[in-house]
XYZ file of C-alpha atoms in Angstrom:
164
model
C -27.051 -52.133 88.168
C -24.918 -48.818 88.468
C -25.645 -48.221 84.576
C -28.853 -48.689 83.012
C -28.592 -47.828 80.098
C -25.360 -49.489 79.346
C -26.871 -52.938 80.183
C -29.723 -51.755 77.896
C -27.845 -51.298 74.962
C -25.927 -54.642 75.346
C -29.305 -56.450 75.305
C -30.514 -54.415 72.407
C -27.504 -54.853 70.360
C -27.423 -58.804 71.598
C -30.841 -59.000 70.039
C -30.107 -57.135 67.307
C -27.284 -59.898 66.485
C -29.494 -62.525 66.738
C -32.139 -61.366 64.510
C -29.383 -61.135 61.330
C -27.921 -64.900 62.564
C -28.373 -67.361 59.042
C -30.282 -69.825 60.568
C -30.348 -71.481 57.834
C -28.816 -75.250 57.318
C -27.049 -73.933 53.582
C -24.109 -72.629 55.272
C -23.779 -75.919 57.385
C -23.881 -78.050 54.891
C -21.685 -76.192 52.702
C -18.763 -75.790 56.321
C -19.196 -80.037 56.214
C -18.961 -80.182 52.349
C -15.923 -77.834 53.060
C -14.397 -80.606 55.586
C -15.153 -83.525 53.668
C -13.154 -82.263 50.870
C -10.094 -81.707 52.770
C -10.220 -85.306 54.393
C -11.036 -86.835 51.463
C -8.118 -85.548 49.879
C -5.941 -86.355 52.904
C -6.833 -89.908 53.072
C -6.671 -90.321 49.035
C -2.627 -88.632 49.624
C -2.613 -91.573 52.575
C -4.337 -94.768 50.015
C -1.076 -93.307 47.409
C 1.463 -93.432 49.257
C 1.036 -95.595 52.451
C -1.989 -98.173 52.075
C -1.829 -101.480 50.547
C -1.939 -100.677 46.676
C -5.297 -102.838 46.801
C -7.261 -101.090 49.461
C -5.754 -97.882 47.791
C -7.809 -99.302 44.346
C -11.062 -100.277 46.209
C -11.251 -96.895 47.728
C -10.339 -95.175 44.544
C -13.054 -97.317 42.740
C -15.627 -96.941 45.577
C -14.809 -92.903 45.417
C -15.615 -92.938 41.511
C -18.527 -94.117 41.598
C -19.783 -90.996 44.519
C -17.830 -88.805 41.567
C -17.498 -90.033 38.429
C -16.281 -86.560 37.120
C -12.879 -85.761 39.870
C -9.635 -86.310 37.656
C -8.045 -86.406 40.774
C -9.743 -89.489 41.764
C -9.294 -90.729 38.773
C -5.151 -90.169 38.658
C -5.707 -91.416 42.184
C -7.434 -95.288 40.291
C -4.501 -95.539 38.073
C -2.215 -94.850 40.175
C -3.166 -97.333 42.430
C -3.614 -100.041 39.792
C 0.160 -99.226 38.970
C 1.266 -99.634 42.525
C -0.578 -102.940 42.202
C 1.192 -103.880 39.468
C -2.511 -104.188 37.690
C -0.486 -102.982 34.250
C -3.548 -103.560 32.293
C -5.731 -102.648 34.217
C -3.845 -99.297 34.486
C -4.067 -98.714 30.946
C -7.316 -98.068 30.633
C -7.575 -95.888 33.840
C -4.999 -93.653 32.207
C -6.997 -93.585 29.224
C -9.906 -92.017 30.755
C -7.327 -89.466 32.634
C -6.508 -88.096 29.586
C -9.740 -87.623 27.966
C -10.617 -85.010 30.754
C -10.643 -81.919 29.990
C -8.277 -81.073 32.807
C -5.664 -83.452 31.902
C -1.750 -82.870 31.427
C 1.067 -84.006 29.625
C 2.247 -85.741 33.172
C -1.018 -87.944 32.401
C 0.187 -88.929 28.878
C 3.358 -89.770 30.376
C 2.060 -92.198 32.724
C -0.115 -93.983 30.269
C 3.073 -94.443 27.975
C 4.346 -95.471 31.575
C 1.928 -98.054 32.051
C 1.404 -99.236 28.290
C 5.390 -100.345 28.762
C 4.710 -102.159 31.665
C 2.273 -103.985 30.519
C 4.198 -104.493 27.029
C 2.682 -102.530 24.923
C 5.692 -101.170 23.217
C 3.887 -99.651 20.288
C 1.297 -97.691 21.731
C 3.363 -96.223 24.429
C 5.701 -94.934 21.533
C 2.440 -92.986 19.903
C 1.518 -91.947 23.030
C 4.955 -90.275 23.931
C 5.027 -89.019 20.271
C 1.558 -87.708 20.972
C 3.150 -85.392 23.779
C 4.895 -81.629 23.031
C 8.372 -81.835 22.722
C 8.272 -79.016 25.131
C 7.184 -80.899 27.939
C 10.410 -82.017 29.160
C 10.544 -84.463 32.288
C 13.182 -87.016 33.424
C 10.493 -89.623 33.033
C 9.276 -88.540 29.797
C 12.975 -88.932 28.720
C 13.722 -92.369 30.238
C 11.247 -93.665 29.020
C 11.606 -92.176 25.292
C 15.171 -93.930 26.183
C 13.805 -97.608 26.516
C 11.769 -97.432 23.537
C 14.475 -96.513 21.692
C 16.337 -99.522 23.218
C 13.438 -101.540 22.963
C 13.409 -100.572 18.936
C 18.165 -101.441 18.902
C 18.004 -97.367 17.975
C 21.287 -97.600 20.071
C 22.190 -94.154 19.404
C 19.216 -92.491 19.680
C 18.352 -94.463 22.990
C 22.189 -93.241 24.518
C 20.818 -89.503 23.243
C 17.798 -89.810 25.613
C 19.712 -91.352 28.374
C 22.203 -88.555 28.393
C 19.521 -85.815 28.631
C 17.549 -87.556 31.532
């Protein structure tokens, strides 16, 4: 070797390295926790939008019961009970949406969604009453629309139409 000490202070600084390494298994397990999450949430996007609207249920269902407490799963079950045309089974899954804590007014929305569809007129009424009047969506409004319909409010029904 032409310089000694060069090579000398590479090994040093190579063993210096490996005496700080984590060798830990924490910071493993929290790089595969890391990974998980992200494909879990790619194959939930993939069981709402592409998957039969039954496997899209069972995997939603299956997924709740690993974590009871993700409103995104949760969405994700009703959801898929809707694209199943499950109505009432939907109800109830939007239910328990919207007594998270991290629920929105799209939430209430799709429960007065999904209480029409599976005729329950009244209740989806309170539940779009139930909503801010600032929340203003093109759903929120058709929907206010067919109630109104539903109820021969013929004016106020042509009054929601026109704004959505």
């Amino acid at each position: 070797m032409r310089h000694p000490v060069l090579g000398t202070v590479c090994l040093v600084g190579l063993v210096a390295l490996t005496a700080c390494a984590d060798d830990s298994n924490e910071s493993v397990e929290r790089a595969i926790q890391d990974v998980n999450a992200v494909d879990e949430s790619n194959l939930s996007d993939v069981m709402l939008t592409v998957a039969d609207p039954n496997e899209g249920v069972a995997y939603f269902q299956r997924t709740l019961k690993q974590n009871p407490d993700r409103i995104d799963i949760q969405r994700g079950l009703a959801i898929s009970y809707v694209r199943a045309k499950r109505y009432t089974e939907a109800v109830p899954a939007w239910q328990r949406v919207i007594k998270h804590k991290d629920s929105t007014s799209n939430d209430r929305v799709d429960l007065a969604d999904s209480q029409i569809r599976a005729g329950m007129w009244a209740d989806a009424e309170k539940t779009l009453d139930g909503i801010p009047p600032t929340h203003e969506t093109f759903k929120r409004y058709r929907l206010e629309a067919m109630i109104a319909d539903s109820n021969k409010e013929w004016n106020r029904a042509d009054s929601f139409y026109e704004i959505a």
